[in-house]
Amino acid sequence: MSNRDSFDICVIGAGVIGLATAYELAKKYKNQDVSIVILESESSFGQHISSRNSEVIHAGIYYPTDSLKAKLCVEGKELLYSYSEQFNIPHKKIGKLIVAKKSEANALTQLREKAIANGVLDLQFLNRAELQKLEPEIDAHAALLSPSTGIIDSHAYMQSLLHQAEILGVQFAPYSRVEKIDTDKETFVMHCQIGENKNAEEYQFDCRQLINSAGLQAQSIARTISKVPKNTIPKLHYCKGDYFDYRGHNPFSHLIYPMPEANTAGLGIHATMDLSSQLKFGPDTDFVENIAFEIDDSKAKTFARNISSYFPAIKTADLKPAYSGIRPKLSGQSEAAVDFNIQGESVHGVPGLIQLFGMESPGLTASLAIGKHIARSVQL
Ligand SMILES: Cc1cc2nc3c(=O)[nH]c(=O)nc-3n(C[C@H](O)[C@H](O)[C@H](O)COP(=O)(O)OP(=O)(O)OC[C@H]3O[C@@H](n4cnc5c(N)ncnc54)[C@H](O)[C@@H]3O)c2cc1C
């Protein structure tokens, strides 16, 4: 026996997925004297990918049928709406319109078929006149209305997940950066730096189960785990997405998405809004080498050109840089999209270890379903 502190389960990363996972594990092991800790390198939760997204509760339309993205999005959407009702998380099922030009009519039909195969059964076709009635500023030949798409206050959601997890006994450790992980028989030896930069101190503890949910750092943490074969760690591609705020009055009452272009890494520059009805456009897709969030103002012109294909009244001067996020993609530019990659022992051969790679959109929507999926596979 070592004389280090010891936890049964350790989750690395307090983004929305790490938090939802800790919450679901805490529910599974309620009243069973199982200790769970969440390690987070920042001062608080949700400072990375989870605070730089569209805050859309996706329906589950686009993803390949039977993929984890499709299944966990459809299941996660329902779980997220129920959770939001139960714990009073601000959200709105405002619905989304996928708008198509005449030349895209067949693709729109195919998209509906894919949605049905994914279990999204509530999409409605709208012709030009029906669309005009709902959204007079939109110019399109036809549209699909997705009534189950919504928006959520993701910060309030994460705060609540942490609170509920703590009520169930989970310990949250901010300012706790994982540096390296050794494997010692049936335990992991966690090497951390705890405290703020200058005053940080080394701290080691043991845990039996380890969930690597470190978002953009998941691969670099995986490389420090002594027994993980390097060839099981997928290559990470940073794909930046910028948003521009719309300066004028928001003319829309739904989220507006163009048809996704073939072989693009995103869903097209779409119109989303937050719960205060602030309209924004984005995100675009830009593969980058480094994590940096500056926005090039001159992109407003390209944004306006793209948006004018469905919202003709847009002007470049209506757009002002807002914020950006970086997707942890497992596919590079022009490569086919890759599914969530959730690895257990059968992939890397290390008992007790679960690693999450490529947790891009719809990770927020799917978070509770991902948490349940992981909780099911953890066996103490
Ligand atoms: C531009 C964009 C738009 C998106 N839009 C949507 C959307 O509308 N709807 C939707 O469902 N999904 C959306 N997503 C996807 C969603 O935001 C992500 O799937 C989700 O936030 C990922 O959460 P995470 O917990 O994996 O990562 P993160 O939120 O990045 O959390 C990882 C955490 O690990 C911590 N960490 C890293 N290294 C260490 C270490 N060494 N030690 C301790 N802690 C560490 C980090 O500080 C961080 O807090 C979008 C993503 C992007 C980028």
Short mmCIF file of C-alpha atoms and ligand atoms in Angstrom, two decimals:
data_model
loop_
_atom_site.label_atom_id
_atom_site.label_comp_id
_atom_site.label_asym_id
_atom_site.label_seq_id
_atom_site.Cartn_x
_atom_site.Cartn_y
_atom_site.Cartn_z
CA MET A 1 0.00 0.00 0.00
CA SER A 2 1.27 3.48 -0.82
CA ASN A 3 0.79 6.33 1.67
CA ARG A 4 -0.46 8.68 -1.06
CA ASP A 5 -4.04 9.97 -1.03
CA SER A 6 -6.33 7.77 -3.03
CA PHE A 7 -9.58 8.19 -4.98
CA ASP A 8 -11.72 5.57 -6.63
CA ILE A 9 -12.39 7.64 -9.75
CA CYS A 10 -10.61 10.66 -11.21
CA VAL A 11 -12.02 12.77 -14.06
CA ILE A 12 -9.52 15.06 -15.78
CA GLY A 13 -11.17 18.23 -17.08
CA ALA A 14 -14.16 20.28 -15.89
CA GLY A 15 -15.57 21.07 -19.29
CA VAL A 16 -19.19 20.18 -19.96
CA ILE A 17 -18.30 16.56 -20.75
CA GLY A 18 -16.10 15.98 -17.70
CA LEU A 19 -18.74 17.56 -15.47
CA ALA A 20 -21.61 15.52 -16.95
CA THR A 21 -19.50 12.38 -16.61
CA ALA A 22 -18.69 13.05 -12.95
CA TYR A 23 -22.39 13.75 -12.30
CA GLU A 24 -23.53 10.51 -13.96
CA LEU A 25 -20.83 8.49 -12.13
CA ALA A 26 -21.88 10.08 -8.82
CA LYS A 27 -25.51 9.08 -9.50
CA LYS A 28 -24.45 5.53 -10.35
CA TYR A 29 -22.43 5.14 -7.15
CA LYS A 30 -24.72 7.16 -4.86
CA ASN A 31 -24.46 6.02 -1.20
CA GLN A 32 -21.79 3.44 -2.09
CA ASP A 33 -18.80 5.15 -0.53
CA VAL A 34 -17.08 5.69 -3.88
CA SER A 35 -14.78 8.73 -3.99
CA ILE A 36 -14.75 10.82 -7.18
CA VAL A 37 -12.56 13.83 -7.93
CA ILE A 38 -12.56 16.23 -10.90
CA LEU A 39 -9.18 17.81 -11.65
CA GLU A 40 -9.19 21.11 -13.52
CA SER A 41 -6.09 23.11 -14.39
CA GLU A 42 -7.94 26.45 -14.55
CA SER A 43 -9.39 28.49 -11.67
CA SER A 44 -12.91 27.35 -12.54
CA PHE A 45 -14.95 25.04 -14.75
CA GLY A 46 -15.74 25.44 -18.46
CA GLN A 47 -13.08 27.93 -19.54
CA HIS A 48 -12.12 26.22 -22.79
CA ILE A 49 -14.16 24.58 -25.59
CA SER A 50 -17.29 24.55 -23.42
CA SER A 51 -17.47 28.35 -23.18
CA ARG A 52 -16.71 28.99 -26.85
CA ASN A 53 -19.55 27.36 -28.76
CA SER A 54 -22.99 28.13 -30.22
CA GLU A 55 -24.95 26.88 -27.17
CA VAL A 56 -27.32 25.05 -29.50
CA ILE A 57 -29.17 21.93 -28.40
CA HIS A 58 -28.89 19.99 -31.65
CA ALA A 59 -31.58 17.62 -32.90
CA GLY A 60 -29.18 14.98 -34.29
CA ILE A 61 -29.89 15.44 -38.01
CA TYR A 62 -26.55 15.43 -39.80
CA TYR A 63 -24.41 12.67 -38.31
CA PRO A 64 -23.91 9.26 -39.94
CA THR A 65 -26.62 6.87 -38.78
CA ASP A 66 -25.48 4.58 -35.95
CA SER A 67 -22.46 6.79 -35.21
CA LEU A 68 -21.85 7.73 -31.58
CA LYS A 69 -22.48 11.36 -32.57
CA ALA A 70 -25.97 10.50 -33.89
CA LYS A 71 -26.94 8.19 -31.04
CA LEU A 72 -25.56 10.28 -28.19
CA CYS A 73 -26.95 13.52 -29.68
CA VAL A 74 -30.50 12.19 -30.01
CA GLU A 75 -30.41 10.64 -26.53
CA GLY A 76 -28.54 13.61 -25.04
CA LYS A 77 -31.00 16.16 -26.41
CA GLU A 78 -33.88 14.56 -24.49
CA LEU A 79 -31.76 14.21 -21.34
CA LEU A 80 -30.66 17.83 -21.59
CA TYR A 81 -34.20 19.17 -21.96
CA SER A 82 -35.34 17.08 -18.96
CA TYR A 83 -32.34 18.15 -16.88
CA SER A 84 -32.97 21.81 -17.78
CA GLU A 85 -36.61 21.51 -16.71
CA GLN A 86 -35.72 19.73 -13.48
CA PHE A 87 -32.98 22.15 -12.42
CA ASN A 88 -34.31 25.40 -13.95
CA ILE A 89 -31.54 25.91 -16.48
CA PRO A 90 -32.48 28.78 -18.85
CA HIS A 91 -33.19 27.29 -22.28
CA LYS A 92 -35.61 27.72 -25.17
CA LYS A 93 -36.81 25.22 -27.78
CA ILE A 94 -36.94 27.87 -30.48
CA GLY A 95 -36.56 25.55 -33.46
CA LYS A 96 -34.26 25.71 -36.42
CA LEU A 97 -34.74 26.15 -40.15
CA ILE A 98 -32.39 24.49 -42.62
CA VAL A 99 -32.87 26.56 -45.74
CA ALA A 100 -32.16 25.37 -49.29
CA LYS A 101 -31.83 26.83 -52.77
CA LYS A 102 -33.68 25.21 -55.65
CA SER A 103 -30.56 23.30 -56.64
CA GLU A 104 -30.37 21.86 -53.11
CA ALA A 105 -33.94 20.49 -53.00
CA ASN A 106 -32.82 16.86 -53.41
CA ALA A 107 -30.17 17.22 -50.78
CA LEU A 108 -32.81 18.62 -48.42
CA THR A 109 -34.95 15.51 -48.96
CA GLN A 110 -31.92 13.30 -48.32
CA LEU A 111 -31.17 15.20 -45.13
CA ARG A 112 -34.68 14.50 -43.88
CA GLU A 113 -34.23 10.80 -44.66
CA LYS A 114 -30.99 10.74 -42.71
CA ALA A 115 -32.69 12.51 -39.80
CA ILE A 116 -35.44 9.88 -39.74
CA ALA A 117 -32.86 7.09 -39.79
CA ASN A 118 -31.20 8.82 -36.80
CA GLY A 119 -34.48 8.89 -34.88
CA VAL A 120 -35.29 12.56 -35.51
CA LEU A 121 -38.91 12.17 -36.57
CA ASP A 122 -40.31 15.67 -36.16
CA LEU A 123 -38.81 17.53 -39.15
CA GLN A 124 -41.31 19.37 -41.33
CA PHE A 125 -40.91 20.44 -44.97
CA LEU A 126 -41.76 24.08 -45.72
CA ASN A 127 -42.20 25.56 -49.18
CA ARG A 128 -41.17 29.12 -50.03
CA ALA A 129 -44.53 30.63 -48.99
CA GLU A 130 -44.61 28.77 -45.67
CA LEU A 131 -41.03 29.77 -44.96
CA GLN A 132 -41.76 33.41 -45.82
CA LYS A 133 -44.56 33.42 -43.28
CA LEU A 134 -42.25 32.20 -40.53
CA GLU A 135 -39.17 34.22 -41.50
CA PRO A 136 -39.94 37.05 -43.97
CA GLU A 137 -36.27 38.13 -44.23
CA ILE A 138 -35.12 34.74 -45.50
CA ASP A 139 -34.79 34.07 -49.20
CA ALA A 140 -34.86 30.33 -49.96
CA HIS A 141 -36.67 27.83 -52.14
CA ALA A 142 -37.62 25.46 -49.30
CA ALA A 143 -36.70 24.57 -45.75
CA LEU A 144 -36.80 21.90 -43.09
CA LEU A 145 -38.13 22.99 -39.73
CA SER A 146 -36.58 21.20 -36.76
CA PRO A 147 -38.86 21.96 -33.80
CA SER A 148 -36.71 20.13 -31.24
CA THR A 149 -33.59 22.29 -31.78
CA GLY A 150 -33.03 24.82 -29.01
CA ILE A 151 -30.60 27.04 -27.16
CA ILE A 152 -29.31 26.82 -23.60
CA ASP A 153 -27.35 28.89 -21.11
CA SER A 154 -24.35 26.57 -21.11
CA HIS A 155 -22.63 28.34 -18.20
CA ALA A 156 -25.69 27.88 -15.98
CA TYR A 157 -25.87 24.24 -17.10
CA MET A 158 -22.23 23.56 -16.17
CA GLN A 159 -22.60 25.37 -12.86
CA SER A 160 -25.60 23.20 -12.07
CA LEU A 161 -23.83 19.97 -13.09
CA LEU A 162 -20.97 20.81 -10.74
CA HIS A 163 -23.36 21.73 -7.94
CA GLN A 164 -25.38 18.52 -8.33
CA ALA A 165 -22.21 16.44 -8.53
CA GLU A 166 -20.88 18.08 -5.36
CA ILE A 167 -24.16 17.38 -3.55
CA LEU A 168 -23.57 13.72 -4.44
CA GLY A 169 -20.10 13.89 -2.90
CA VAL A 170 -17.84 14.65 -5.88
CA GLN A 171 -14.77 16.74 -5.02
CA PHE A 172 -13.83 19.52 -7.41
CA ALA A 173 -10.15 20.51 -7.56
CA PRO A 174 -9.52 23.68 -9.59
CA TYR A 175 -5.93 24.85 -10.15
CA SER A 176 -4.95 21.18 -10.43
CA ARG A 177 -2.97 20.48 -13.56
CA VAL A 178 -2.21 16.87 -14.48
CA GLU A 179 1.41 16.64 -15.61
CA LYS A 180 2.02 12.93 -15.95
CA ILE A 181 0.39 9.61 -15.11
CA ASP A 182 2.17 6.42 -14.10
CA THR A 183 0.52 3.05 -13.95
CA ASP A 184 1.25 0.96 -10.86
CA LYS A 185 -0.39 -2.50 -10.80
CA GLU A 186 -4.10 -1.70 -10.51
CA THR A 187 -3.81 2.02 -9.84
CA PHE A 188 -2.86 5.18 -11.66
CA VAL A 189 -0.37 7.46 -9.98
CA MET A 190 -1.41 11.00 -10.80
CA HIS A 191 1.34 13.64 -10.85
CA CYS A 192 -0.19 17.11 -10.56
CA GLN A 193 0.76 20.73 -10.02
CA ILE A 194 -1.70 22.35 -7.66
CA GLY A 195 -2.10 26.04 -6.95
CA GLU A 196 -1.66 29.18 -9.03
CA ASN A 197 1.31 29.35 -11.39
CA LYS A 198 4.07 30.74 -9.17
CA ASN A 199 2.90 29.04 -6.00
CA ALA A 200 2.07 25.72 -7.63
CA GLU A 201 3.24 22.65 -5.76
CA GLU A 202 3.65 19.06 -6.77
CA TYR A 203 1.02 16.66 -5.54
CA GLN A 204 0.59 12.95 -6.21
CA PHE A 205 -2.32 10.66 -5.52
CA ASP A 206 -3.63 7.28 -6.63
CA CYS A 207 -6.85 6.42 -8.40
CA ARG A 208 -8.38 3.18 -9.70
CA GLN A 209 -10.44 4.55 -12.58
CA LEU A 210 -9.32 7.41 -14.77
CA ILE A 211 -11.35 9.40 -17.29
CA ASN A 212 -9.30 11.60 -19.60
CA SER A 213 -11.75 14.34 -20.65
CA ALA A 214 -9.26 17.13 -21.23
CA GLY A 215 -10.65 18.43 -24.54
CA LEU A 216 -7.86 19.99 -26.59
CA GLN A 217 -5.28 18.49 -24.18
CA ALA A 218 -6.63 14.91 -24.20
CA GLN A 219 -3.95 13.70 -26.63
CA SER A 220 -1.07 15.35 -24.77
CA ILE A 221 -2.23 13.83 -21.48
CA ALA A 222 -2.64 10.42 -23.14
CA ARG A 223 1.00 10.58 -24.28
CA THR A 224 2.14 10.83 -20.64
CA ILE A 225 0.38 7.63 -19.55
CA SER A 226 3.15 5.07 -19.51
CA LYS A 227 1.24 1.99 -20.74
CA VAL A 228 -0.87 3.63 -23.48
CA PRO A 229 0.39 2.53 -26.92
CA LYS A 230 1.19 5.69 -28.87
CA ASN A 231 -0.49 4.34 -32.00
CA THR A 232 -3.88 4.36 -30.23
CA ILE A 233 -3.74 8.15 -29.73
CA PRO A 234 -5.46 9.81 -32.68
CA LYS A 235 -3.92 12.86 -34.32
CA LEU A 236 -5.50 16.13 -33.21
CA HIS A 237 -6.37 18.92 -35.67
CA TYR A 238 -7.31 22.37 -34.35
CA CYS A 239 -10.23 23.78 -36.31
CA LYS A 240 -11.04 27.36 -35.35
CA GLY A 241 -14.50 28.81 -35.71
CA ASP A 242 -15.13 32.57 -35.52
CA TYR A 243 -18.40 34.30 -34.67
CA PHE A 244 -19.58 37.78 -35.62
CA ASP A 245 -22.34 39.61 -33.73
CA TYR A 246 -25.11 41.24 -35.74
CA ARG A 247 -25.39 44.93 -34.83
CA GLY A 248 -29.03 45.52 -35.74
CA HIS A 249 -32.34 44.28 -34.44
CA ASN A 250 -32.61 40.48 -34.71
CA PRO A 251 -35.15 39.81 -37.50
CA PHE A 252 -35.36 36.03 -36.82
CA SER A 253 -37.35 33.91 -34.43
CA HIS A 254 -35.61 30.62 -35.36
CA LEU A 255 -32.02 29.51 -35.79
CA ILE A 256 -31.21 29.64 -39.50
CA TYR A 257 -28.79 27.17 -41.10
CA PRO A 258 -27.83 26.94 -44.78
CA MET A 259 -27.47 23.47 -46.29
CA PRO A 260 -24.16 21.93 -45.19
CA GLU A 261 -21.66 21.96 -48.05
CA ALA A 262 -20.11 18.63 -48.96
CA ASN A 263 -16.63 18.05 -47.44
CA THR A 264 -16.69 21.02 -45.09
CA ALA A 265 -15.75 20.66 -41.46
CA GLY A 266 -18.69 22.69 -40.13
CA LEU A 267 -22.39 23.23 -40.70
CA GLY A 268 -22.02 26.41 -42.78
CA ILE A 269 -22.10 29.97 -41.42
CA HIS A 270 -25.43 29.98 -39.65
CA ALA A 271 -27.52 32.39 -37.61
CA THR A 272 -27.83 31.57 -33.94
CA MET A 273 -28.91 33.64 -31.00
CA ASP A 274 -28.52 33.57 -27.27
CA LEU A 275 -31.35 33.66 -24.75
CA SER A 276 -31.38 37.46 -24.79
CA SER A 277 -32.03 37.24 -28.56
CA GLN A 278 -28.60 38.63 -29.56
CA LEU A 279 -28.10 37.38 -33.10
CA LYS A 280 -24.70 36.09 -34.16
CA PHE A 281 -23.32 34.40 -37.25
CA GLY A 282 -20.77 31.62 -37.38
CA PRO A 283 -18.74 29.61 -36.80
CA ASP A 284 -16.63 29.32 -39.94
CA THR A 285 -13.95 26.64 -40.26
CA ASP A 286 -10.27 27.42 -40.27
CA PHE A 287 -7.64 24.74 -39.61
CA VAL A 288 -4.89 26.35 -37.50
CA GLU A 289 -1.56 25.32 -36.00
CA ASN A 290 -1.91 26.97 -32.60
CA ILE A 291 -4.56 27.74 -30.02
CA ALA A 292 -5.27 31.48 -30.42
CA PHE A 293 -8.56 33.31 -30.46
CA GLU A 294 -7.97 36.59 -32.34
CA ILE A 295 -10.49 37.34 -35.07
CA ASP A 296 -9.48 38.95 -38.34
CA ASP A 297 -11.98 41.85 -38.78
CA SER A 298 -11.65 41.67 -42.55
CA LYS A 299 -13.41 38.28 -42.50
CA ALA A 300 -16.68 40.21 -42.07
CA LYS A 301 -16.79 40.63 -45.84
CA THR A 302 -16.64 36.88 -46.53
CA PHE A 303 -19.17 36.24 -43.77
CA ALA A 304 -21.58 38.78 -45.30
CA ARG A 305 -21.16 37.22 -48.76
CA ASN A 306 -21.97 33.76 -47.40
CA ILE A 307 -24.89 34.91 -45.28
CA SER A 308 -26.40 36.95 -48.15
CA SER A 309 -27.17 33.63 -49.91
CA TYR A 310 -30.09 33.22 -47.47
CA PHE A 311 -30.38 36.67 -45.79
CA PRO A 312 -30.07 39.19 -48.65
CA ALA A 313 -30.36 42.29 -46.43
CA ILE A 314 -27.07 41.57 -44.59
CA LYS A 315 -24.30 44.18 -44.96
CA THR A 316 -20.64 43.85 -43.98
CA ALA A 317 -21.04 46.82 -41.62
CA ASP A 318 -23.71 44.88 -39.69
CA LEU A 319 -21.09 42.41 -38.45
CA LYS A 320 -18.66 42.89 -35.59
CA PRO A 321 -16.17 40.28 -34.32
CA ALA A 322 -17.52 38.45 -31.28
CA TYR A 323 -15.54 35.39 -30.14
CA SER A 324 -14.08 32.16 -31.45
CA GLY A 325 -13.71 28.53 -30.41
CA ILE A 326 -11.44 25.67 -31.42
CA ARG A 327 -12.81 22.26 -32.34
CA PRO A 328 -10.70 19.23 -31.32
CA LYS A 329 -11.04 17.51 -34.70
CA LEU A 330 -9.71 14.07 -35.56
CA SER A 331 -9.89 14.76 -39.31
CA GLY A 332 -7.88 17.31 -41.22
CA GLN A 333 -8.97 19.71 -43.92
CA SER A 334 -10.90 17.96 -46.74
CA GLU A 335 -10.85 14.63 -44.86
CA ALA A 336 -14.10 12.85 -44.05
CA ALA A 337 -15.62 13.70 -40.67
CA VAL A 338 -14.67 11.37 -37.81
CA ASP A 339 -16.89 10.16 -34.99
CA PHE A 340 -16.36 10.78 -31.26
CA ASN A 341 -13.53 8.46 -30.22
CA ILE A 342 -14.18 7.10 -26.72
CA GLN A 343 -11.53 4.51 -25.90
CA GLY A 344 -11.64 1.86 -23.20
CA GLU A 345 -9.39 -1.10 -22.35
CA SER A 346 -10.34 -2.98 -25.53
CA VAL A 347 -8.57 -0.28 -27.57
CA HIS A 348 -5.52 0.68 -25.48
CA GLY A 349 -5.18 -2.35 -23.17
CA VAL A 350 -5.04 -0.35 -19.92
CA PRO A 351 -7.66 -1.48 -17.37
CA GLY A 352 -9.58 1.32 -15.68
CA LEU A 353 -8.77 3.98 -18.28
CA ILE A 354 -11.29 5.75 -20.51
CA GLN A 355 -10.07 8.43 -22.93
CA LEU A 356 -12.22 10.86 -24.91
CA PHE A 357 -10.88 12.22 -28.16
CA GLY A 358 -12.45 14.42 -30.82
CA MET A 359 -15.27 15.66 -28.59
CA GLU A 360 -16.45 18.38 -30.93
CA SER A 361 -20.05 19.30 -31.74
CA PRO A 362 -22.57 17.98 -30.67
CA GLY A 363 -20.67 17.44 -27.41
CA LEU A 364 -22.68 19.97 -25.42
CA THR A 365 -26.00 18.46 -26.52
CA ALA A 366 -24.74 14.92 -26.00
CA SER A 367 -22.97 15.59 -22.68
CA LEU A 368 -25.39 13.73 -20.37
CA ALA A 369 -25.64 10.80 -22.78
CA ILE A 370 -21.83 10.67 -22.97
CA GLY A 371 -21.73 10.73 -19.16
CA LYS A 372 -24.16 7.81 -18.97
CA HIS A 373 -22.27 5.90 -21.68
CA ILE A 374 -19.07 6.22 -19.64
CA ALA A 375 -20.75 5.50 -16.31
CA ARG A 376 -22.10 2.24 -17.79
CA SER A 377 -18.65 1.10 -18.82
CA VAL A 378 -16.93 1.90 -15.50
CA GLN A 379 -16.70 -1.19 -13.26
CA LEU A 380 -15.10 -0.79 -9.84
C1 LIG B 1 -16.97 26.63 -32.36
C2 LIG B 1 -17.70 25.53 -31.65
C3 LIG B 1 -19.09 25.50 -31.68
C4 LIG B 1 -19.78 24.46 -31.03
N1 LIG B 1 -21.15 24.51 -30.98
C5 LIG B 1 -21.83 23.53 -30.33
C6 LIG B 1 -23.25 23.57 -30.23
O1 LIG B 1 -23.89 24.54 -30.63
N2 LIG B 1 -23.88 22.52 -29.66
C7 LIG B 1 -23.21 21.44 -29.17
O2 LIG B 1 -23.85 20.48 -28.73
N3 LIG B 1 -21.86 21.40 -29.19
C8 LIG B 1 -21.16 22.43 -29.74
N4 LIG B 1 -19.78 22.41 -29.76
C9 LIG B 1 -19.08 21.29 -29.12
C10 LIG B 1 -18.96 21.44 -27.59
O3 LIG B 1 -18.68 22.77 -27.24
C11 LIG B 1 -17.85 20.51 -27.10
O4 LIG B 1 -18.14 19.19 -27.54
C12 LIG B 1 -17.70 20.47 -25.59
O5 LIG B 1 -17.70 21.76 -25.04
C13 LIG B 1 -16.40 19.76 -25.23
O6 LIG B 1 -16.31 19.72 -23.83
P1 LIG B 1 -15.06 19.05 -23.13
O7 LIG B 1 -15.44 18.93 -21.70
O8 LIG B 1 -14.64 17.83 -23.87
O9 LIG B 1 -13.85 20.09 -23.37
P2 LIG B 1 -13.43 21.42 -22.60
O10 LIG B 1 -14.60 22.28 -22.33
O11 LIG B 1 -12.31 22.05 -23.34
O12 LIG B 1 -12.92 20.88 -21.20
C14 LIG B 1 -11.66 20.27 -21.04
C15 LIG B 1 -11.14 20.74 -19.71
O13 LIG B 1 -9.93 20.04 -19.42
C16 LIG B 1 -9.09 20.92 -18.73
N5 LIG B 1 -7.71 20.45 -18.83
C17 LIG B 1 -6.93 20.40 -19.94
N6 LIG B 1 -5.71 19.93 -19.65
C18 LIG B 1 -5.71 19.65 -18.31
C19 LIG B 1 -4.73 19.13 -17.42
N7 LIG B 1 -3.49 18.82 -17.84
N8 LIG B 1 -5.07 18.98 -16.12
C20 LIG B 1 -6.32 19.30 -15.67
N9 LIG B 1 -7.27 19.81 -16.49
C21 LIG B 1 -6.98 19.98 -17.79
C22 LIG B 1 -9.31 22.25 -19.45
O14 LIG B 1 -8.89 23.34 -18.66
C23 LIG B 1 -10.80 22.21 -19.69
O15 LIG B 1 -11.54 22.85 -18.68
C24 LIG B 1 -19.06 23.44 -30.37
C25 LIG B 1 -17.66 23.49 -30.33
C26 LIG B 1 -16.99 24.53 -30.95
C27 LIG B 1 -15.50 24.61 -30.85
#
